[in-house]
Coordinates of C-alpha atoms in Angstrom, one line a residue:
Chain A
M1058 CA 62.0 -32.1 -1.3
A1059 CA 61.6 -35.8 -0.5
D1060 CA 58.2 -37.2 -1.3
V1061 CA 56.7 -33.9 -1.8
N1062 CA 58.6 -33.1 -5.0
P1063 CA 60.1 -35.7 -7.5
R1064 CA 63.6 -34.8 -8.5
S1065 CA 66.0 -36.5 -10.8
D1066 CA 65.6 -39.5 -12.9
A1067 CA 68.5 -41.2 -11.2
R1068 CA 66.8 -41.0 -7.8
R1069 CA 63.5 -42.0 -9.3
A1070 CA 65.2 -45.1 -10.8
R1071 CA 66.7 -45.9 -7.4
R1072 CA 63.4 -45.6 -5.5
G1073 CA 60.6 -47.6 -7.1
S1074 CA 57.7 -45.6 -5.6
S1075 CA 58.8 -42.3 -7.1
R1076 CA 55.5 -41.8 -8.9
D1077 CA 53.6 -41.3 -5.7
R1078 CA 55.6 -38.3 -4.8
G1079 CA 53.9 -34.9 -4.6
Q1080 CA 50.6 -36.3 -3.3
L1081 CA 50.4 -33.9 -0.4
L1082 CA 50.7 -30.8 -2.5
L1083 CA 48.4 -32.3 -5.1
V1084 CA 45.7 -33.0 -2.6
G1085 CA 46.2 -29.6 -0.9
A1086 CA 46.0 -27.8 -4.2
L1087 CA 42.8 -29.7 -5.2
A1088 CA 41.2 -28.8 -1.8
L1089 CA 42.2 -25.2 -2.3
A1090 CA 40.8 -25.2 -5.8
V1091 CA 37.4 -26.5 -4.4
L1092 CA 37.5 -23.7 -1.9
F1093 CA 38.1 -21.2 -4.6
V1094 CA 35.2 -22.5 -6.6
A1095 CA 33.0 -22.2 -3.5
L1096 CA 34.2 -18.7 -3.0
A1097 CA 33.4 -17.8 -6.6
L1098 CA 29.9 -19.2 -6.2
L1099 CA 29.5 -17.1 -3.1
L1100 CA 30.6 -14.0 -4.9
N1101 CA 28.1 -14.8 -7.6
T1102 CA 25.3 -15.0 -4.9
A1103 CA 26.5 -11.7 -3.5
I1104 CA 26.2 -10.1 -6.9
Y1105 CA 22.8 -11.7 -7.4
T1106 CA 21.8 -10.2 -4.0
G1107 CA 22.9 -6.8 -5.2
N1108 CA 20.8 -7.3 -8.3
L1109 CA 17.8 -8.4 -6.2
A1110 CA 18.1 -5.4 -3.9
T1111 CA 17.9 -2.9 -6.8
R1112 CA 14.8 -4.4 -8.3
D1113 CA 11.3 -3.0 -7.6
A1114 CA 10.4 -3.9 -4.1
G1115 CA 7.2 -5.8 -3.7
V1116 CA 4.3 -5.2 -6.0
D1117 CA 3.2 -1.8 -7.0
A1118 CA 0.0 -1.1 -5.2
A1119 CA -0.2 2.4 -6.7
P1120 CA -2.1 1.5 -9.9
A1121 CA -4.9 -0.3 -7.9
I1122 CA -5.3 2.6 -5.5
E1123 CA -5.2 5.1 -8.4
Y1124 CA -7.8 3.0 -10.3
A1125 CA -10.1 3.0 -7.2
A1126 CA -9.7 6.8 -6.8
D1127 CA -10.2 7.4 -10.5
S1128 CA -13.4 5.3 -10.6
R1129 CA -14.7 7.2 -7.5
A1130 CA -14.0 10.5 -9.3
A1131 CA -15.5 9.2 -12.5
G1132 CA -18.6 8.0 -10.6
A1133 CA -19.0 11.4 -8.9
E1134 CA -18.7 13.1 -12.3
A1135 CA -21.3 10.7 -13.8
V1136 CA -23.8 11.4 -10.9
W1137 CA -23.3 15.1 -11.5
S1138 CA -23.7 14.9 -15.2
V1139 CA -26.8 12.6 -15.1
N1140 CA -28.5 14.9 -12.6
Y1141 CA -27.6 17.9 -14.7
R1142 CA -29.0 16.5 -17.9
N1143 CA -32.0 14.6 -16.7
N1144 CA -34.6 15.1 -14.0
T1145 CA -37.4 12.9 -15.2
T1146 CA -37.8 9.5 -13.5
Y1147 CA -35.6 7.2 -11.4
P1148 CA -35.5 4.4 -14.0
E1149 CA -34.3 6.9 -16.6
L1150 CA -31.7 8.4 -14.3
N1151 CA -30.5 4.9 -13.3
A1152 CA -30.2 3.8 -16.9
A1153 CA -28.3 6.9 -17.9
F1154 CA -26.0 6.6 -14.9
R1155 CA -25.3 2.9 -15.5
G1156 CA -24.7 3.6 -19.2
T1157 CA -22.2 6.4 -18.4
V1158 CA -20.3 4.3 -15.9
G1159 CA -20.3 1.3 -18.3
R1160 CA -18.7 3.4 -21.1
W1161 CA -16.1 4.8 -18.7
D1162 CA -15.4 1.3 -17.5
G1163 CA -14.9 0.1 -21.0
L1164 CA -12.4 2.8 -21.8
A1165 CA -10.5 2.4 -18.5
T1166 CA -10.3 -1.4 -19.0
H1167 CA -8.7 -0.9 -22.4
H1168 CA -6.3 1.6 -20.9
R1169 CA -5.2 -0.7 -18.1
A1170 CA -5.0 -3.8 -20.4
V1171 CA -2.0 -2.1 -22.1
A1172 CA -0.1 -2.7 -18.9
G1173 CA -1.4 -6.2 -18.7
D1174 CA -3.7 -5.5 -15.8
L1175 CA -7.3 -6.3 -15.4
A1176 CA -9.5 -3.5 -14.1
A1177 CA -13.3 -3.3 -13.8
A1178 CA -15.7 -1.0 -12.1
E1179 CA -19.4 -1.9 -11.9
V1180 CA -22.4 -0.2 -10.3
A1181 CA -23.5 -2.2 -7.3
A1182 CA -26.2 0.1 -6.0
V1183 CA -27.7 3.5 -6.7
T1184 CA -29.2 5.7 -4.0
N1185 CA -32.3 7.5 -5.4
G1186 CA -32.6 10.9 -4.0
T1187 CA -34.4 14.2 -4.4
R1188 CA -33.1 17.5 -5.6
I1189 CA -34.5 20.7 -4.1
E1190 CA -33.9 23.8 -6.0
Q1191 CA -34.9 27.4 -6.6
D1192 CA -33.8 28.9 -9.9
D1193 CA -35.3 32.3 -9.8
A1194 CA -32.6 34.7 -8.5
A1195 CA -35.1 37.5 -8.0
R1196 CA -37.3 35.4 -5.7
N1197 CA -37.0 35.4 -1.9
F1198 CA -36.5 32.2 0.1
T1199 CA -40.1 31.8 1.1
S1200 CA -42.0 28.6 0.3
A1201 CA -44.2 28.0 -2.7
G1202 CA -47.1 29.2 -0.6
E1203 CA -45.2 32.4 0.4
S1204 CA -44.6 31.3 4.0
E1205 CA -41.4 32.8 5.5
N1206 CA -40.9 30.2 8.2
W1207 CA -41.3 26.7 6.6
T1208 CA -40.1 23.2 6.6
V1209 CA -38.1 22.5 3.4
A1210 CA -37.8 18.7 3.9
S1211 CA -38.2 16.1 6.6
G1212 CA -38.4 12.4 6.7
S1213 CA -37.9 9.6 9.2
D1214 CA -35.2 8.0 7.0
L1215 CA -33.6 11.3 5.7
S1216 CA -30.0 11.0 6.8
G1217 CA -27.9 12.6 4.1
V1218 CA -27.8 16.0 2.5
R1219 CA -25.2 16.9 -0.1
A1220 CA -24.6 19.7 -2.6
M1221 CA -26.2 22.3 -0.4
R1222 CA -25.4 25.7 -2.0
F1223 CA -26.9 29.2 -1.6
A1224 CA -26.3 32.2 -3.8
V1225 CA -27.8 35.1 -2.0
D1226 CA -28.2 38.7 -3.1
A1227 CA -26.3 40.7 -0.5
S1228 CA -28.5 43.8 -1.0
E1229 CA -31.7 42.1 0.1
L1230 CA -30.4 40.6 3.4
A1231 CA -31.6 41.6 6.8
S1232 CA -29.4 44.2 8.5
G1233 CA -29.0 42.4 11.8
P1234 CA -29.0 38.9 13.3
S1235 CA -32.4 39.1 15.1
D1236 CA -34.7 38.6 12.1
A1237 CA -32.0 37.4 9.7
F1238 CA -32.6 34.5 7.3
H1239 CA -31.3 31.2 8.7
V1240 CA -31.4 27.5 7.8
N1241 CA -32.0 25.1 10.7
V1242 CA -30.9 21.5 10.2
T1243 CA -32.3 19.4 13.1
S1244 CA -31.1 15.8 13.6
G1245 CA -31.2 13.7 16.8
G1246 CA -32.5 16.6 18.9
V1247 CA -29.6 18.9 17.9
T1248 CA -30.3 21.9 15.8
R1249 CA -27.5 23.5 13.8
S1250 CA -28.1 26.8 12.1
L1251 CA -26.6 28.9 9.3
Y1252 CA -27.3 32.7 9.5
V1253 CA -26.8 35.1 6.6
Y1254 CA -27.2 38.9 7.2
A1255 CA -25.7 42.2 6.4
N1256 CA -23.3 43.4 9.1
G1257 CA -23.9 47.1 8.7
G1258 CA -21.1 47.8 6.3
D1259 CA -20.7 46.5 2.7
D1260 CA -19.9 43.0 4.0
T1261 CA -22.1 40.0 4.7
E1262 CA -22.0 38.1 7.9
V1263 CA -22.1 34.3 7.7
R1264 CA -22.7 32.7 11.2
V1265 CA -22.8 29.0 12.1
V1266 CA -24.5 28.0 15.4
D1267 CA -24.4 24.5 16.9
D1268 CA -27.3 23.9 19.2
G1269 CA -27.4 27.4 20.6
T1270 CA -23.5 27.8 20.7
E1271 CA -21.9 30.0 18.1
L1272 CA -19.3 28.0 16.3
A1273 CA -18.0 30.7 13.9
S1274 CA -19.0 34.0 12.5
R1275 CA -17.1 35.6 9.7
S1276 CA -17.8 38.4 7.3
F1277 CA -17.3 38.3 3.5
D1278 CA -17.2 40.8 0.7
P1279 CA -19.9 39.7 -1.8
G1280 CA -17.8 41.2 -4.7
A1281 CA -18.8 43.2 -7.7
D1282 CA -21.9 41.1 -8.6
G1283 CA -23.4 41.6 -5.2
T1284 CA -24.0 37.9 -4.8
L1285 CA -22.6 35.8 -2.0
V1286 CA -22.1 32.1 -2.8
V1287 CA -22.3 29.9 0.4
D1288 CA -21.3 26.4 -0.4
V1289 CA -22.2 24.4 2.7
S1290 CA -21.1 21.0 1.3
N1291 CA -17.7 22.3 0.2
G1292 CA -17.2 24.3 3.4
S1293 CA -16.5 27.6 1.6
V1294 CA -18.0 31.1 1.1
E1295 CA -17.1 32.9 -2.1
G1296 CA -14.3 30.4 -2.6
T1297 CA -12.8 31.1 0.8
A1298 CA -12.5 28.1 3.1
Y1299 CA -15.1 28.0 5.9
P1300 CA -14.9 24.4 7.3
E1301 CA -17.4 25.1 10.2
L1302 CA -20.1 25.1 7.5
R1303 CA -19.8 21.4 7.1
T1304 CA -21.0 20.7 10.6
L1305 CA -24.5 21.6 9.3
L1306 CA -24.6 18.4 7.2
D1307 CA -23.3 16.1 9.9
V1308 CA -26.7 14.5 10.3
G1309 CA -28.3 11.1 11.2
A1310 CA -31.7 9.6 10.5
G1311 CA -34.8 11.7 10.9
T1312 CA -33.3 15.0 9.7
E1313 CA -35.5 18.1 9.3
I1314 CA -34.5 21.2 7.2
E1315 CA -36.2 24.5 7.9
Y1316 CA -36.0 28.0 6.7
R1317 CA -36.6 30.9 9.0
Y1318 CA -37.3 34.5 7.8
G1319 CA -37.3 33.4 4.2
N1320 CA -38.4 36.8 3.2
A1321 CA -35.1 38.3 4.5
A1322 CA -33.0 36.7 1.7
E1323 CA -33.2 36.5 -2.1
G1324 CA -31.5 34.3 -4.6
T1325 CA -31.1 30.7 -5.6
Y1326 CA -30.4 27.5 -3.7
T1327 CA -30.0 23.8 -4.3
M1328 CA -29.5 20.6 -2.3
V1329 CA -29.7 16.9 -2.9
L1330 CA -31.3 14.6 -0.2
D1331 CA -30.7 10.9 0.1
E1332 CA -34.3 9.7 0.0
P1333 CA -36.8 9.7 -2.9
E1334 CA -39.7 12.1 -2.8
S1335 CA -42.1 9.4 -1.8
D1336 CA -40.3 8.9 1.5
L1337 CA -40.1 12.7 2.3
S1338 CA -42.4 15.4 3.5
L1339 CA -41.9 18.4 1.2
P1340 CA -44.8 20.7 2.1
G1341 CA -43.4 24.0 0.8
L1342 CA -42.3 22.8 -2.6
V1343 CA -43.9 22.2 -6.0
D1344 CA -43.0 19.6 -8.6
D1345 CA -42.9 21.8 -11.7
D1346 CA -40.6 24.5 -12.9
S1347 CA -42.9 27.5 -12.4
G1348 CA -40.3 29.8 -10.7
Q1349 CA -41.4 28.5 -7.2
P1350 CA -39.0 26.3 -5.2
Y1351 CA -39.4 22.8 -6.6
W1352 CA -38.1 19.2 -6.3
T1353 CA -37.0 16.7 -8.9
P1354 CA -35.8 13.1 -8.8
A1355 CA -32.0 12.9 -8.7
I1356 CA -29.3 10.4 -7.9
H1357 CA -27.9 11.0 -4.5
G1358 CA -25.0 8.6 -4.7
A1359 CA -23.9 5.1 -5.7
T1360 CA -21.8 2.1 -4.7
F1361 CA -19.2 0.6 -7.0
E1362 CA -17.7 -2.8 -7.0
V1363 CA -14.1 -2.2 -8.1
T1364 CA -11.8 -5.0 -9.2
Y1365 CA -8.1 -4.7 -10.0
R1366 CA -6.0 -7.7 -10.8
T1367 CA -2.4 -8.3 -11.9
S1368 CA -0.3 -11.4 -11.8
E1369 CA 0.8 -10.4 -8.3
L1370 CA -2.2 -8.5 -7.0
D1371 CA -5.9 -9.2 -6.4
Y1372 CA -7.9 -6.3 -5.2
E1373 CA -11.7 -6.1 -4.9
A1374 CA -13.5 -3.3 -3.0
R1375 CA -16.9 -1.7 -2.6
I1376 CA -16.4 2.0 -2.8
E1377 CA -19.0 4.8 -2.2
V1378 CA -19.4 7.4 -4.8
K1379 CA -20.9 10.6 -3.7
P1380 CA -20.3 14.1 -5.2
E1381 CA -19.9 16.9 -2.8
Chain B
M1175 CA 102.0 -41.9 1.4
S1176 CA 100.6 -38.9 2.9
R1177 CA 98.1 -38.9 0.1
R1178 CA 97.2 -42.5 0.7
R1179 CA 96.8 -41.8 4.4
G1180 CA 94.9 -38.9 3.5
L1181 CA 92.7 -41.0 1.4
T1182 CA 92.4 -43.6 4.0
G1183 CA 91.5 -40.9 6.5
W1184 CA 88.8 -39.5 4.2
R1185 CA 87.5 -42.9 3.6
G1186 CA 87.4 -43.5 7.4
V1187 CA 85.4 -40.4 7.9
G1188 CA 83.2 -41.3 5.0
R1189 CA 82.5 -44.7 6.4
E1190 CA 81.6 -43.3 9.8
S1191 CA 79.2 -40.7 8.4
R1192 CA 77.6 -43.1 5.9
S1193 CA 76.0 -45.0 8.8
D1194 CA 74.1 -41.7 9.7
R1195 CA 73.1 -41.0 6.2
A1196 CA 69.9 -43.0 6.2
V1197 CA 68.8 -41.4 9.4
S1198 CA 69.4 -37.9 8.1
I1199 CA 67.3 -38.8 4.9
T1200 CA 64.4 -40.1 7.0
V1201 CA 64.6 -37.1 9.3
N1202 CA 64.7 -34.9 6.3
Y1203 CA 61.6 -36.6 4.8
V1204 CA 59.7 -36.4 8.1
I1205 CA 60.5 -32.8 8.6
A1206 CA 59.7 -31.8 5.1
L1207 CA 56.5 -33.8 5.1
S1208 CA 55.3 -32.4 8.4
I1209 CA 56.2 -28.8 7.5
T1210 CA 54.4 -29.2 4.2
A1211 CA 51.4 -30.8 5.9
A1212 CA 51.3 -28.1 8.4
L1213 CA 51.5 -25.4 5.8
V1214 CA 48.9 -27.0 3.5
S1215 CA 46.5 -27.7 6.3
G1216 CA 46.9 -24.2 7.7
L1217 CA 46.2 -22.8 4.3
L1218 CA 43.1 -25.0 4.0
V1219 CA 41.8 -24.2 7.4
G1220 CA 42.3 -20.5 6.8
A1221 CA 40.7 -20.5 3.4
G1222 CA 37.8 -22.7 4.7
T1223 CA 37.1 -20.3 7.6
Y1224 CA 37.3 -17.3 5.2
V1225 CA 34.8 -19.0 2.8
E1226 CA 32.6 -19.9 5.8
N1227 CA 32.6 -16.3 7.0
E1228 CA 31.9 -15.0 3.5
R1229 CA 29.0 -17.4 3.2
D1230 CA 27.4 -16.2 6.4
Q1231 CA 27.9 -12.6 5.3
V1232 CA 26.3 -13.3 1.9
V1233 CA 23.4 -15.2 3.5
R1234 CA 22.8 -12.3 6.0
E1235 CA 22.8 -9.8 3.2
E1236 CA 20.4 -11.7 1.1
L1237 CA 18.1 -12.4 4.0
T1238 CA 18.1 -8.6 4.7
V1239 CA 17.1 -7.9 1.1
V1240 CA 14.4 -10.6 1.2
A1241 CA 13.0 -9.2 4.4
E1242 CA 12.9 -5.7 2.9
Q1243 CA 11.0 -7.1 -0.1
L1244 CA 8.5 -8.9 2.1
A1245 CA 8.0 -5.8 4.2
A1246 CA 7.3 -3.8 1.0
G1247 CA 4.7 -6.4 0.0
I1248 CA 3.1 -6.2 3.4
G1249 CA 3.1 -2.4 3.2
D1250 CA 1.3 -2.6 -0.2
A1251 CA -1.3 -4.9 1.2
D1252 CA -1.7 -2.7 4.3
R1253 CA -2.3 0.3 2.1
L1254 CA -4.8 -1.4 -0.1
A1255 CA -6.6 -2.8 2.9
R1256 CA -7.4 0.7 4.1
T1257 CA -8.8 2.1 0.8
A1258 CA -12.3 0.8 1.4
E1259 CA -14.5 -1.1 3.9
D1260 CA -13.4 -4.7 4.0
P1261 CA -11.9 -5.0 0.6
T1262 CA -10.5 -8.3 -0.9
V1263 CA -6.8 -7.9 -0.9
R1264 CA -4.3 -10.5 -2.0
V1265 CA -0.7 -9.5 -2.8
G1266 CA 1.8 -12.0 -4.0
V1267 CA 5.5 -11.5 -3.2
D1268 CA 8.0 -13.5 -5.3
L1269 CA 10.8 -14.1 -2.9
P1270 CA 13.8 -16.4 -3.8
R1271 CA 13.2 -20.0 -2.6
R1272 CA 16.8 -20.3 -1.4
V1273 CA 19.5 -17.9 -0.3
A1274 CA 23.1 -19.0 -1.1
G1275 CA 21.8 -22.6 -1.6
E1276 CA 19.9 -22.8 1.7
S1277 CA 16.2 -22.8 2.4
Y1278 CA 14.9 -20.3 5.0
R1279 CA 11.9 -19.7 7.1
I1280 CA 10.1 -16.4 7.8
E1281 CA 8.5 -15.8 11.1
I1282 CA 6.1 -12.9 12.0
V1283 CA 6.0 -11.9 15.7
N1284 CA 3.8 -9.3 17.2
L1285 CA 5.5 -6.7 19.4
S1286 CA 2.1 -5.7 20.7
A1287 CA 2.0 -1.9 20.8
P1288 CA -0.8 -0.3 22.8
E1289 CA -4.1 0.3 20.9
P1290 CA -3.9 3.8 19.4
Q1291 CA -0.4 3.3 18.0
P1292 CA 0.2 1.5 14.7
E1293 CA 0.8 -2.2 15.1
R1294 CA 4.5 -3.3 15.3
Y1295 CA 5.8 -6.6 14.1
E1296 CA 9.1 -8.3 13.7
L1297 CA 10.0 -10.3 10.6
R1298 CA 12.5 -12.9 11.6
L1299 CA 14.2 -14.8 8.7
R1300 CA 16.4 -17.7 9.6
S1301 CA 18.4 -19.8 7.1
A1302 CA 18.1 -23.6 7.6
G1303 CA 21.7 -24.5 7.1
S1304 CA 24.0 -21.9 8.6
G1305 CA 21.4 -20.7 11.1
V1306 CA 22.0 -17.0 10.2
S1307 CA 19.1 -14.9 11.5
V1308 CA 17.9 -11.5 10.4
T1309 CA 15.3 -9.4 12.1
L1310 CA 13.4 -6.5 10.6
T1311 CA 10.8 -4.4 12.5
L1312 CA 7.8 -3.0 10.6
S1313 CA 4.7 -1.1 11.5
T1314 CA 1.3 -1.6 9.9
L1315 CA -2.0 0.1 10.4
E1316 CA -4.0 -3.1 10.0
A1317 CA -3.3 -5.9 12.4
M1318 CA -1.3 -9.0 11.3
N1319 CA -1.6 -12.6 12.4
E1320 CA 1.4 -14.2 13.9
T1321 CA 2.6 -17.0 11.6
S1322 CA 5.6 -18.6 10.0
V1323 CA 6.1 -19.5 6.3
N1324 CA 8.8 -21.0 4.1
G1325 CA 10.7 -18.7 1.7
G1326 CA 9.5 -18.6 -1.9
W1327 CA 6.2 -17.3 -3.4
V1328 CA 4.4 -15.8 -0.4
V1329 CA 0.9 -14.3 -0.4
V1330 CA -0.2 -11.5 1.9
E1331 CA -4.0 -11.3 2.2
L1332 CA -6.6 -9.5 4.2
D1333 CA -8.6 -12.0 6.2
T1334 CA -12.1 -10.4 6.3
G1335 CA -13.6 -13.4 7.9
G1336 CA -13.7 -11.9 11.3
T1337 CA -10.2 -11.0 12.5
D1338 CA -9.8 -8.4 9.8
A1339 CA -6.1 -8.9 9.9
L1340 CA -3.4 -9.3 7.3
E1341 CA -2.3 -12.9 6.9
V1342 CA 1.0 -14.1 5.3
S1343 CA 0.8 -17.6 3.9
D1344 CA 2.7 -19.9 1.5
G1345 CA 1.5 -19.5 -2.0
D1346 CA 1.6 -21.9 -4.9
P1347 CA 4.1 -20.5 -7.5
S1348 CA 2.8 -22.7 -10.2
E1349 CA -0.4 -20.8 -10.5
T1350 CA -0.8 -17.1 -10.9
L1351 CA -2.5 -15.3 -8.0
S1352 CA -5.6 -14.2 -9.8
L1353 CA -6.4 -17.6 -11.1
S1354 CA -5.7 -19.4 -7.8
R1355 CA -8.3 -17.4 -5.9
P1356 CA -11.3 -19.6 -5.1
G1357 CA -14.5 -18.3 -6.6
G1358 CA -12.7 -15.5 -8.2
T1359 CA -14.7 -15.6 -11.4
R1360 CA -16.7 -12.4 -11.0
I1361 CA -14.8 -9.6 -12.6

């Protein structure tokens, strides 16, 4: 094989440059070896790509979103709990609320620290509100001065009503729509009404009217206890969904809430307004617990500053906390 | 005698062919060398092309994976941006700095969908050396700014300054995200 391959010693002795033989194959083999190394490196990269593809994609945003949702739920629970246990003054309610949220925040921070994440929820603002309530289930829905058509609350800044619930005694309702008890919520020149009356049989009719147009009218069985629970904020009657009820609370500034034919219904009711008593006109209510309809200070809602940080994520948001 | 003649004859033939012998050896060498050279170079060229193709394939695959990871990061930021009114959102995505030994560049291009539809964008990743390009289309609910960044540690943040859009920018891998945020002391 000529220069490519050295052969016998005899020939090598005859030709002085025999040591140079085989260069071509040697160089070719070396070049091929380099190529094979490059191929091996590429295969390594391909394997790494496969590894990369099976890793968790991106950062996990779920813990941050969960934390924000949890703090909103905890805040709503805290508002509910503070309003339930305390109805004295705004400073006391605020202190109790901030204390409750602070304790929850401490626990949640410890919980998240286990995963190496930093989480914090802090109260940015509290909306002082007013709770309106009637506790005496045997009393009709007239005002403290026994007026049957009366203004429950009005105010130029009143723009939010929540937790509006009625528990009416079905046996004491008017037997037709003409002189039935109804709630009028007026805002921006639009009046929305909720009528509750007996529809002739054993059932109770609940009707929602939007500025003179009937939105919905459905009848419900009050059940064995004879009490019909109308949850306007939750949009349900006796636990059955009735979403049209919520249009009643779709209000802006300058809202007025009135009762008509308050003598045609009996039971209890409650609602929370987004303004303190000093900014409201509550002509038909008293401020003591004498069995008459009354008002107390309450927390309407709050704003939280929520922070969630990991090594790959920085999230800070202002969330609104408002129970239903 | 005949034997001698025979010998002489053989010698005569030998003498005649011996003058061609050097030529045949040279031709032999040349042919052997050229065939070997052709074979070896053919082998090298073939193997080189194969490696080159494999390399492009590997780069393309890795860029696809990188694009998917960036899209996941953008999706996370998009979701977080919609949890509240104007939140501060910064999401770091740790992408490889190089793919198969080459640096690469990420470009974000708006495909401008009409208003009520979710925004559509193209992520275009191009490797610097081999010029392999990969395109991935993604939809976001928040708008995104058109930009281009180098591969590596990339930060997706919500720009609440006015445009209210997601912005992808180069990050500094030496610092962790939380510490690098200016004025981020209030916790």
